[in-house]
Tab-separated table of C-alpha atoms in Angstrom:
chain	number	residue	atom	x	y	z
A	1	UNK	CA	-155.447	103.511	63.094
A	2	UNK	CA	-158.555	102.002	63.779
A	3	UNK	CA	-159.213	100.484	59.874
A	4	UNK	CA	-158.238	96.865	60.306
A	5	UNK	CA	-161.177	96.250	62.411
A	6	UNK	CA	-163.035	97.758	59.116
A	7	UNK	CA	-161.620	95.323	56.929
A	8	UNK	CA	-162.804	92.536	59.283
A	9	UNK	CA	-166.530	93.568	59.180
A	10	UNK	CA	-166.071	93.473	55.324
A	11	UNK	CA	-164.586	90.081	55.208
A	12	UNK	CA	-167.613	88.430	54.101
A	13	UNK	CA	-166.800	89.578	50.780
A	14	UNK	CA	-164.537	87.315	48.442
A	15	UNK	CA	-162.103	89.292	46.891
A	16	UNK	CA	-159.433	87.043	44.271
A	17	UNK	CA	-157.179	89.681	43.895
A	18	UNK	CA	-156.096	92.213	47.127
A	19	UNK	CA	-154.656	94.972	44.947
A	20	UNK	CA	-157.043	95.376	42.169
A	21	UNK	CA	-160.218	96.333	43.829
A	22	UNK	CA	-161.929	97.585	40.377
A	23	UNK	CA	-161.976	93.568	39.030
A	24	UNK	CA	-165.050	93.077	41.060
A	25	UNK	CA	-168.152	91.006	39.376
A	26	UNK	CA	-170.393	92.106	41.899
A	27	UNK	CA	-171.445	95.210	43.728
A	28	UNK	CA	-170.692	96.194	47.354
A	29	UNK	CA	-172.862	97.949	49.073
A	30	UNK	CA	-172.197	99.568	52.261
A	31	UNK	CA	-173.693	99.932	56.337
A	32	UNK	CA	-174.720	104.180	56.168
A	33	UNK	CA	-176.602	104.161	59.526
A	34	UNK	CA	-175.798	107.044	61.874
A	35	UNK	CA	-174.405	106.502	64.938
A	36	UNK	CA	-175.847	104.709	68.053
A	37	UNK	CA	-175.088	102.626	70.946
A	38	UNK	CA	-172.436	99.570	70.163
A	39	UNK	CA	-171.436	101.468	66.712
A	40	UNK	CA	-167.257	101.055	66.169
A	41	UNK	CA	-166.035	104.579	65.557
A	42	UNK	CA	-162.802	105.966	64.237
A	43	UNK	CA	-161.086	108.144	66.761
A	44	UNK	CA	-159.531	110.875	64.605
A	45	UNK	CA	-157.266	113.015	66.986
A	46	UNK	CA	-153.641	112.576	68.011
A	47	UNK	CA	-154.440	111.922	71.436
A	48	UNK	CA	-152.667	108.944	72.998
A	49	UNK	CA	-155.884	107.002	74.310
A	50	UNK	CA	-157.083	107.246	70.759
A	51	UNK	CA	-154.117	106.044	69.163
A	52	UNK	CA	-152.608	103.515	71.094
A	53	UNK	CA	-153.702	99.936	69.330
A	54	UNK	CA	-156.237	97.831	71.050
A	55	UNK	CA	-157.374	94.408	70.912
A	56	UNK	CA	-161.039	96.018	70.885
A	57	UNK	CA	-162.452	98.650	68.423
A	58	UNK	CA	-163.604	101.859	70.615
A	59	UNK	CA	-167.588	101.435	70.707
A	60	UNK	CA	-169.813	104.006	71.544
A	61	UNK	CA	-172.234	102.664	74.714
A	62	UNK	CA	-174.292	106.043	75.463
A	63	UNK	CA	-175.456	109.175	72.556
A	64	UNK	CA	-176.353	111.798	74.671
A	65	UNK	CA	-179.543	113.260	72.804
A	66	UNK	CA	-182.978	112.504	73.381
A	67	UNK	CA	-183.104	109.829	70.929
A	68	UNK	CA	-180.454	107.292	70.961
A	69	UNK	CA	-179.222	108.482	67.371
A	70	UNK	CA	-175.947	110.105	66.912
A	71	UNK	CA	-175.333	112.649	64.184
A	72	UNK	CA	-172.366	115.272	63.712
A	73	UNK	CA	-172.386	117.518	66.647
A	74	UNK	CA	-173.734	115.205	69.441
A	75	UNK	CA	-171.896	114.235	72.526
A	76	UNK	CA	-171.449	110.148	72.465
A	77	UNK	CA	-169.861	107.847	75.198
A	78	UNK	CA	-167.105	105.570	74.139
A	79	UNK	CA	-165.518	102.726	75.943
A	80	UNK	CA	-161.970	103.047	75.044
A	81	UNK	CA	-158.932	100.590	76.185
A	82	UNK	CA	-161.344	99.682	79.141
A	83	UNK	CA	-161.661	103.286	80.036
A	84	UNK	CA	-165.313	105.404	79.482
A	85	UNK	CA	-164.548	108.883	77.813
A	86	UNK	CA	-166.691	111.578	75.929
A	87	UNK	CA	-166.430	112.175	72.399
A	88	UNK	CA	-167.922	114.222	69.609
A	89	UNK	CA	-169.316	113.364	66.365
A	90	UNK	CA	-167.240	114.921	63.580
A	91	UNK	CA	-168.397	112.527	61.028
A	92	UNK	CA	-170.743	109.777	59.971
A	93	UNK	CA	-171.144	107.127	56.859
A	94	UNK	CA	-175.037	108.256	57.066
A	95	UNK	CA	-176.069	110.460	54.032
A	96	UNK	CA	-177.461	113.838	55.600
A	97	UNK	CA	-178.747	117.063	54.487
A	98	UNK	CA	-177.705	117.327	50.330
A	99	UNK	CA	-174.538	119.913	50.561
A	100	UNK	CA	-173.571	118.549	54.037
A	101	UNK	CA	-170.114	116.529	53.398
A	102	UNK	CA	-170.620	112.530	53.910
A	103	UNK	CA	-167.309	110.837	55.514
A	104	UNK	CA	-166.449	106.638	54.573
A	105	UNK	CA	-166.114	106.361	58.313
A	106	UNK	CA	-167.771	107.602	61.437
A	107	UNK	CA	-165.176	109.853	63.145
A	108	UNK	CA	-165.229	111.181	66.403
A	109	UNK	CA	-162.741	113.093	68.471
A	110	UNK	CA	-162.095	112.583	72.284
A	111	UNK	CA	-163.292	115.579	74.765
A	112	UNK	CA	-163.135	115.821	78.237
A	113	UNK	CA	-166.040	116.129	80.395
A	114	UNK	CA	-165.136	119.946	80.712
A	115	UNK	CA	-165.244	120.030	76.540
A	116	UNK	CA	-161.878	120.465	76.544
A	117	UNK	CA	-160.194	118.610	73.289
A	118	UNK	CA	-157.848	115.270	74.431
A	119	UNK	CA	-155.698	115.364	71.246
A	120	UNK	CA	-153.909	118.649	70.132
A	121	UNK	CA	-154.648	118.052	66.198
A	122	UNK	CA	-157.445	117.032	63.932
A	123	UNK	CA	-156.103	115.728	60.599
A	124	UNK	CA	-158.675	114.424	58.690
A	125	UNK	CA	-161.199	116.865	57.356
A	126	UNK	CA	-164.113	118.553	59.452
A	127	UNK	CA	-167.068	119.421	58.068
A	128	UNK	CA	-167.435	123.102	58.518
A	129	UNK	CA	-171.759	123.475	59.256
A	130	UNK	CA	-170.275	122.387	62.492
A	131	UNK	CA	-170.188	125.896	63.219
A	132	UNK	CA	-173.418	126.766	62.976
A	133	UNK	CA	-174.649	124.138	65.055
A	134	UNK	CA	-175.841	125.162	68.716
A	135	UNK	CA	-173.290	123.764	71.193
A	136	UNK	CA	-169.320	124.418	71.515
A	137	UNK	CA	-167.500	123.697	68.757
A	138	UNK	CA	-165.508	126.298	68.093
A	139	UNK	CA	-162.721	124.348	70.271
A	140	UNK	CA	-162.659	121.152	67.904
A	141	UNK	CA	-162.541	123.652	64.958
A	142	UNK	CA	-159.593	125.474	66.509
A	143	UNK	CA	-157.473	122.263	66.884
A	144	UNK	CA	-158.713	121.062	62.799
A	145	UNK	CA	-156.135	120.697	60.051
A	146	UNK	CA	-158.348	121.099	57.463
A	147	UNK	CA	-162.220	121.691	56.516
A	148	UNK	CA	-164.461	119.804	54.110
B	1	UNK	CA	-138.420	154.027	71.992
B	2	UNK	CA	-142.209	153.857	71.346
B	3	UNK	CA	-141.306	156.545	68.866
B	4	UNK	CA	-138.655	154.016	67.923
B	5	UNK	CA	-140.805	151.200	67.595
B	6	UNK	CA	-143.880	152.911	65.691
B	7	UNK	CA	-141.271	154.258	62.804
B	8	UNK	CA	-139.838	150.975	62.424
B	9	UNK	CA	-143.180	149.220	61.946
B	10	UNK	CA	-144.207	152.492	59.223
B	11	UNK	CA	-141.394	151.650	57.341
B	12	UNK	CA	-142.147	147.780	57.549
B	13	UNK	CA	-145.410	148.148	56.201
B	14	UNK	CA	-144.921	150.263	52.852
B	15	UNK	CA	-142.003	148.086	52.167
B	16	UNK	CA	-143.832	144.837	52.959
B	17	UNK	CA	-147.077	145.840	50.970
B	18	UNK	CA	-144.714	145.802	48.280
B	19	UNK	CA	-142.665	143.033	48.519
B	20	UNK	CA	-145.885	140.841	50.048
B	21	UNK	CA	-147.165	141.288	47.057
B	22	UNK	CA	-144.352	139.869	44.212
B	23	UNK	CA	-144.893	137.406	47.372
B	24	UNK	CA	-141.511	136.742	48.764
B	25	UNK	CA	-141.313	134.049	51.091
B	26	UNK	CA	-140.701	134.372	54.939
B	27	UNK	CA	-138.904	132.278	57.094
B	28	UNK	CA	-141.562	130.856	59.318
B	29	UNK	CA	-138.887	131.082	62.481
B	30	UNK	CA	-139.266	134.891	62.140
B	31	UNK	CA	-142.707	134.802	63.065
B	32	UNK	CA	-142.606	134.691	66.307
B	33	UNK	CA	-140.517	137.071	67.592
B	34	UNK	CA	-141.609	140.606	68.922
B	35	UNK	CA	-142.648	143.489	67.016
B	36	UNK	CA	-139.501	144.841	67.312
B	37	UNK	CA	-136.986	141.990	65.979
B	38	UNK	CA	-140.035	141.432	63.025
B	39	UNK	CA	-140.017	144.369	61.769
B	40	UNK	CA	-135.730	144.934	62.171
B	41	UNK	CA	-135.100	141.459	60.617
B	42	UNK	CA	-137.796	142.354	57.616
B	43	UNK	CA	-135.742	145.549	57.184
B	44	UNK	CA	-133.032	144.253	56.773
B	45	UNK	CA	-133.722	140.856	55.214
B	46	UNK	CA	-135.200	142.963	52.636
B	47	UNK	CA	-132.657	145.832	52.474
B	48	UNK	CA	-134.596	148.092	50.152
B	49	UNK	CA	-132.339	151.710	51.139
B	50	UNK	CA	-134.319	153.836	48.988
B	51	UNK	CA	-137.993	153.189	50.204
B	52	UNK	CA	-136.857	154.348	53.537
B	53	UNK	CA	-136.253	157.758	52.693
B	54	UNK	CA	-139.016	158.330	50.713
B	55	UNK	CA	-141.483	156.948	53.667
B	56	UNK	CA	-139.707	158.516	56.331
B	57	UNK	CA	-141.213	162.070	56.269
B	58	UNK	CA	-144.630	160.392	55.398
B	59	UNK	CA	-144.449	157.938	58.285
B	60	UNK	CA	-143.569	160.878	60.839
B	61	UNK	CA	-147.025	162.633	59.904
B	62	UNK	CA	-148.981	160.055	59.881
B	63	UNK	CA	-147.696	158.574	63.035
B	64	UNK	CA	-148.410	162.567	64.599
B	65	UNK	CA	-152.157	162.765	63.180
B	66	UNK	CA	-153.452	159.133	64.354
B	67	UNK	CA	-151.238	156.744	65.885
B	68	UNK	CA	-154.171	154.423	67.246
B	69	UNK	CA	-155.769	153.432	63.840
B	70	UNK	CA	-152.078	154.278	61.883
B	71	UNK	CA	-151.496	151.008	64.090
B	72	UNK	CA	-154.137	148.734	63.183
B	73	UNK	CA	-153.739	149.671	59.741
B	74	UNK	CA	-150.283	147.764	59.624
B	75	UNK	CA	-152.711	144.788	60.404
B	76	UNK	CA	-154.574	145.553	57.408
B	77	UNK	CA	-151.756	146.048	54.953
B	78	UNK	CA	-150.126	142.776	55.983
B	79	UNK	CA	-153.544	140.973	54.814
B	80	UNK	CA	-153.164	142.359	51.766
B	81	UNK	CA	-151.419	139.136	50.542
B	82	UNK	CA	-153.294	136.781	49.143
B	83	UNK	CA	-150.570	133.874	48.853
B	84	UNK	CA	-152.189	131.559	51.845
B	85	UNK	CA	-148.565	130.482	52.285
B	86	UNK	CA	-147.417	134.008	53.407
B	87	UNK	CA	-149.560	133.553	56.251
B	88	UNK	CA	-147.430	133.821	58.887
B	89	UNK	CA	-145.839	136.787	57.656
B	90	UNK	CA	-149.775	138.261	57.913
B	91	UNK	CA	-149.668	137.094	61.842
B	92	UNK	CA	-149.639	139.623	63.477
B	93	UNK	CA	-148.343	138.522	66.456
B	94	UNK	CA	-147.880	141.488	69.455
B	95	UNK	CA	-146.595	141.008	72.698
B	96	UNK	CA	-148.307	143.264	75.073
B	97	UNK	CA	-145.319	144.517	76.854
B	98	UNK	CA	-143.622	145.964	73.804
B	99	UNK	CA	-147.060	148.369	72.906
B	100	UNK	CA	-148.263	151.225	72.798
B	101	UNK	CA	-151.702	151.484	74.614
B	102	UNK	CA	-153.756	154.131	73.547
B	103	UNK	CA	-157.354	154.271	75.237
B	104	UNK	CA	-158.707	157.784	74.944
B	105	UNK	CA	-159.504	157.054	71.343
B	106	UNK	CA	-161.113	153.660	72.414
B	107	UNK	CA	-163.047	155.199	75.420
B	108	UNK	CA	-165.030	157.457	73.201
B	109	UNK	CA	-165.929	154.916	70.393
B	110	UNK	CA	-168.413	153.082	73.334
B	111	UNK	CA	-170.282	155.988	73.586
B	112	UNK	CA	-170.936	156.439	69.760
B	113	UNK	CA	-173.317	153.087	69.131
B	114	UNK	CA	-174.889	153.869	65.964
B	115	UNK	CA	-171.401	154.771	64.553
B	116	UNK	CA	-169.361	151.938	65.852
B	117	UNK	CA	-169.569	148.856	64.744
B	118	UNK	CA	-167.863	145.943	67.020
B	119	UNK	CA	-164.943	145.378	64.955
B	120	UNK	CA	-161.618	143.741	65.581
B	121	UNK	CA	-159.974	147.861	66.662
B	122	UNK	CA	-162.617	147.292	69.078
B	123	UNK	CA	-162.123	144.302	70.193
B	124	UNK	CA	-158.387	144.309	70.123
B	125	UNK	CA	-158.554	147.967	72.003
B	126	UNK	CA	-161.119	146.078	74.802
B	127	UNK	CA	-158.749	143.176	75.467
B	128	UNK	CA	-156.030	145.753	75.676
B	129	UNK	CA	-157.876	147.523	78.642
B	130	UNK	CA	-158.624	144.149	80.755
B	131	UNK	CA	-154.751	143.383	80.670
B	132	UNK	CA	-154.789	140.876	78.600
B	133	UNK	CA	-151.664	138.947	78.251
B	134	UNK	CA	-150.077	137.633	75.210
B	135	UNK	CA	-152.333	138.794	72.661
B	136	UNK	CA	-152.240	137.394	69.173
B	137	UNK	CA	-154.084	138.069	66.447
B	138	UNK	CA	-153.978	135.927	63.451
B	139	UNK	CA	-155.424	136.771	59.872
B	140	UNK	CA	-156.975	133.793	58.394
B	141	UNK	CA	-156.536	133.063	54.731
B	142	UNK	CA	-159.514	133.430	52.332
B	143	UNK	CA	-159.167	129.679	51.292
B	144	UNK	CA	-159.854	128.836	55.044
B	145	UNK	CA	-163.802	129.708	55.596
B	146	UNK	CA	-163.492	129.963	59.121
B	147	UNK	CA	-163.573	132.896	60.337
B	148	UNK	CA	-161.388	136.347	58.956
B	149	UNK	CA	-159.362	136.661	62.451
B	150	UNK	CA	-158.342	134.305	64.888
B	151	UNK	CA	-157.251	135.410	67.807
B	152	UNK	CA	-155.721	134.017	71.301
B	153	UNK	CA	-155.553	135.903	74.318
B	154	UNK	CA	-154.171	134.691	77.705
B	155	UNK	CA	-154.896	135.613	81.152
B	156	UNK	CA	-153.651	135.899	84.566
B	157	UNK	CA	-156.208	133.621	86.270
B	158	UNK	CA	-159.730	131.355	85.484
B	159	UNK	CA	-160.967	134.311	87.341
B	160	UNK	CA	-159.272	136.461	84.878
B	161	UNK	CA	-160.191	135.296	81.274
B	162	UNK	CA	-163.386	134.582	82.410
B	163	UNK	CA	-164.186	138.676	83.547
B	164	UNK	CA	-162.337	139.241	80.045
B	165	UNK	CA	-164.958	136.960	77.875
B	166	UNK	CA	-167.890	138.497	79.650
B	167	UNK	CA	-166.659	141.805	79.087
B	168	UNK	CA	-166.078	141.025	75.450
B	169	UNK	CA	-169.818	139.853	75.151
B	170	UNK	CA	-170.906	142.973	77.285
B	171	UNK	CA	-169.396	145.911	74.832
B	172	UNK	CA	-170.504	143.208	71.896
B	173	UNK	CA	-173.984	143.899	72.780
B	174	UNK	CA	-173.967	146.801	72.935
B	175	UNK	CA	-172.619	147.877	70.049
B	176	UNK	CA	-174.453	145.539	67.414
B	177	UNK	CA	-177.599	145.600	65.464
B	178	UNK	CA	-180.351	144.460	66.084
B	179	UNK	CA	-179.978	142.066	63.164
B	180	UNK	CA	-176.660	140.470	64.612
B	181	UNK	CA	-177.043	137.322	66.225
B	182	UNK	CA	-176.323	137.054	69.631
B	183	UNK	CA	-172.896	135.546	70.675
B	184	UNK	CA	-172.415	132.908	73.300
B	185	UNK	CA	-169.324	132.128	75.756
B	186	UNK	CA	-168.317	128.496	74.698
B	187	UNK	CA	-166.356	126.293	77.712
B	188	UNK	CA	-168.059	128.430	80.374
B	189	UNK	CA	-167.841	125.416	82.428
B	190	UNK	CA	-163.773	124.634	81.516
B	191	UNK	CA	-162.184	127.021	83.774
B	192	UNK	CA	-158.598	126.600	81.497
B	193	UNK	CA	-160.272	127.400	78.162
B	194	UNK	CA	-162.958	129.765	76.749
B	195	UNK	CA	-163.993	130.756	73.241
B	196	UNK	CA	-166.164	133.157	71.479
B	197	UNK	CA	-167.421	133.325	68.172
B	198	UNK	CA	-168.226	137.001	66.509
B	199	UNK	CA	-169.171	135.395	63.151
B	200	UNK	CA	-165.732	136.976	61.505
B	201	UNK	CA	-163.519	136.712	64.814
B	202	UNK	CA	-162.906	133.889	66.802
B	203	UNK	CA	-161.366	134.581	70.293
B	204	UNK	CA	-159.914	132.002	72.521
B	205	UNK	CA	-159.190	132.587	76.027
B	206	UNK	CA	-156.747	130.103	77.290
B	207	UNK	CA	-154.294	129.995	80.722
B	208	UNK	CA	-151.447	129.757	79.393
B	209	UNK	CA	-150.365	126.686	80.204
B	210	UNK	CA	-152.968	125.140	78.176
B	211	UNK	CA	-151.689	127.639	75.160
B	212	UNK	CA	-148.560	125.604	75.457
B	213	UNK	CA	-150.266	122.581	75.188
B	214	UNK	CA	-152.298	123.063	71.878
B	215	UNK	CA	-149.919	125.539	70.017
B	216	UNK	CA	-153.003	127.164	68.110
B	217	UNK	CA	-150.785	130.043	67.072
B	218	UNK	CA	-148.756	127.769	65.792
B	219	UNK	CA	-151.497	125.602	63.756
B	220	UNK	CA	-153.025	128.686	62.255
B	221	UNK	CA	-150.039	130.557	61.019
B	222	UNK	CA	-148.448	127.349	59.377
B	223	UNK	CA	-151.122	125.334	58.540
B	224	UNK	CA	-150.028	121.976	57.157
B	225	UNK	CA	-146.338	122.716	58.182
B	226	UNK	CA	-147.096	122.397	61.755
B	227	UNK	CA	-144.526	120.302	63.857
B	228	UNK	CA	-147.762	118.193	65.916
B	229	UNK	CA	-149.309	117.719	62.401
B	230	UNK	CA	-146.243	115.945	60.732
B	231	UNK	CA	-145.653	114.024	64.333
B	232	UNK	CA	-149.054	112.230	63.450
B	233	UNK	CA	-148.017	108.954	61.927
B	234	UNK	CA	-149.741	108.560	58.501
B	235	UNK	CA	-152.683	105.848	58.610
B	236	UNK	CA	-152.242	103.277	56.449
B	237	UNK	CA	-155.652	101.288	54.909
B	238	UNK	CA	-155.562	97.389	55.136
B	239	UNK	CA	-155.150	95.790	51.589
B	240	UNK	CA	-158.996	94.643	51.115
B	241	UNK	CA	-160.092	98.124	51.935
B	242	UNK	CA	-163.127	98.892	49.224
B	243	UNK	CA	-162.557	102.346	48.037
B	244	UNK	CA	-165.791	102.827	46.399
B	245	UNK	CA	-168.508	101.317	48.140
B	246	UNK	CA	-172.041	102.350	47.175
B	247	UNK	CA	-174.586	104.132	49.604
B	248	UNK	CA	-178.058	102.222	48.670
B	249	UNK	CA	-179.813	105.278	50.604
């Protein structure tokens, strides 16, 4: 819901024909940072604050850990449809440890300031080490689809 | 009508064991019902005449020697499926007012440490004792590694499910190992929703207003054929969408 604004920060690219991506002369290379203040993020949840299109991408303006660097796990702050709400990292284009899944997008799910889950369901996969992480998960895992 | 109840569910379980496993397919509406219209409609659904007889006599005894673990093994047998599909047909799902509630057996098992292990009788037979309302236990599917049993429990008050969790956490200490990590309460601060996570169990303590809202019986027993799943709209990517782009780290 939030992937046009992902085609826009890849429109420096010339591409001749739309539908045939594998024609190509050149390689593409893409941004893997982790995620920090100002990043876009993909909400991933079916809540209605998350869904609802926007002329802004959501943006994250505060990670709450003692660096300002977001991985999967850590509580962000997103400025959403003009609003502030907490999220959590469920996903990020940055490489990590070797057997730890790596997602095309950096997802995050809303969460109230209680913890509490916004949406009701997760579709998109969630990487399961979440779990073993210290902090409360298990309520984000409860409301996932499906596990990567 | 306990007696009623606990010789219906006897003769549920050898017949299901059976059919579960040329894996017949349940309706997913029958899930949800009580113990009671489960195990009638199954019965009858199924309409096997001559198991009956067989299992009656056998069902009687054991139902006489241990009726406490004779119960929790119905839980078992229904996991003996391994179709992930069937698993709502391996929910278990028990409403509290239709039980039996046996607690002598239970009483004795805390004072036994280095035999007991803190296992989901025990838990089950703890959240029994605190009045727990609307218990549900669900098995999980092996393909899911989650957790073996998920299970949702609902309570009277904040006040309520929060003397529940700590309770849980209390008999969980003492009955595990040394080498057992320790277990934390997760949402202490949200007063509508608490978990726990016992490595194999997951518990969820929710009001249950807030069950209503998220459904997670629902989610976990049909797990892609879940009615807020297929409400999600399918994303669609834009047409210059690179599908793959290389990682130069």
């Amino acid at each position: 819901m939030a992937l046009p604004w992902l085609s826009r920060s890849l429109s420096g690219l010339l591409m001749e024909t739309a539908s045939l991506n594998c024609q190509r002369n050149f390689s593409v290379s893409a941004v893997a940072a982790a995620i920090q203040k100002m990043t876009r993020v993909r909400v991933v949840d079916n809540s209605s604050l998350g869904n609802t299109p926007y002329h802004r991408p959501p943006r994250v303006i505060h990670v709450y850990t003692k660096n300002g660097v977001g991985k999967v796990g850590d509580r962000v702050l997103l400025a959403i449809k003009g609003q502030k709400k907490k999220a959590l990292i469920v996903g990020h284009k940055m490489p990590g440890e070797r057997m730890a899944p790596r997602f095309d997008s950096n997802n995050v799910v809303l969460i109230e300031d209680n913890g509490n889950p916004t949406g009701t369901r997760i579709k998109v996969p969630v990487p399961t080490h979440l779990r073993k992480l210290e902090g409360d998960y298990s309520k984000v895992l409860a409301i996932a689809n499906s596990f990567v | 009508m306990q007696v009623k109840t606990m010789n219906l569910l006897c003769h549920s379980r050898k017949v299901l064991s059976s059919v579960l496993r040329s894996s017949v397919l349940l309706k997913p509406t029958e899930a949800f019902g009580s113990i009671c219209s489960i195990s009638k409609a199954r019965c009858i659904s199924l309409s096997v005449p001559q198991h009956f007889t067989a299992n009656l006599t056998s069902c009687q005894h054991s139902h006489h020697t241990a009726s406490f673990t004779g119960h929790f093994d119905i839980k078992r047998c229904y996991s003996e499926s391994e179709e992930s599909r069937n698993s709502e047909s391996n929910g278990v799902i028990e409403d509290d007012s239709h039980e039996l509630d046996d607690n002598s057996s239970e009483n004795s098992s805390l004072s036994r440490r280095s035999l007991e292990t803190f296992s989901l009788d025990v838990l089950v037979s703890l959240l029994r004792q605190e009045n727990a309302v609307d218990l549900c236990v669900i098995k999980v599917p092996e393909q899911i590694k989650y957790a073996e049993y998920f299970i949702v429990v609902s309570g009277v008050s904040p006040r309520h499910l929060r003397a529940m969790a700590l309770y849980a956490i209390k008999v969980y200490k003492f009955l595990k190992k040394d080498e057992d990590p320790n277990v934390k309460i997760e949402g202490k601060d949200a007063e509508d929703w608490m978990c726990i996570d016992f490595g194999n169990m997951v518990v969820h303590f929710m009001l249950p207003e807030t069950r209503e809202v998220y459904e997670l019986e629902k989610l976990w027993t049909l797990r892609s054929y879940d009615e807020q799943l297929k409400s999600i709209p399918t994303e669609t990517l834009p047409e210059d969408f690179i599908f793959d782009v290389e990682v130069t780290k």
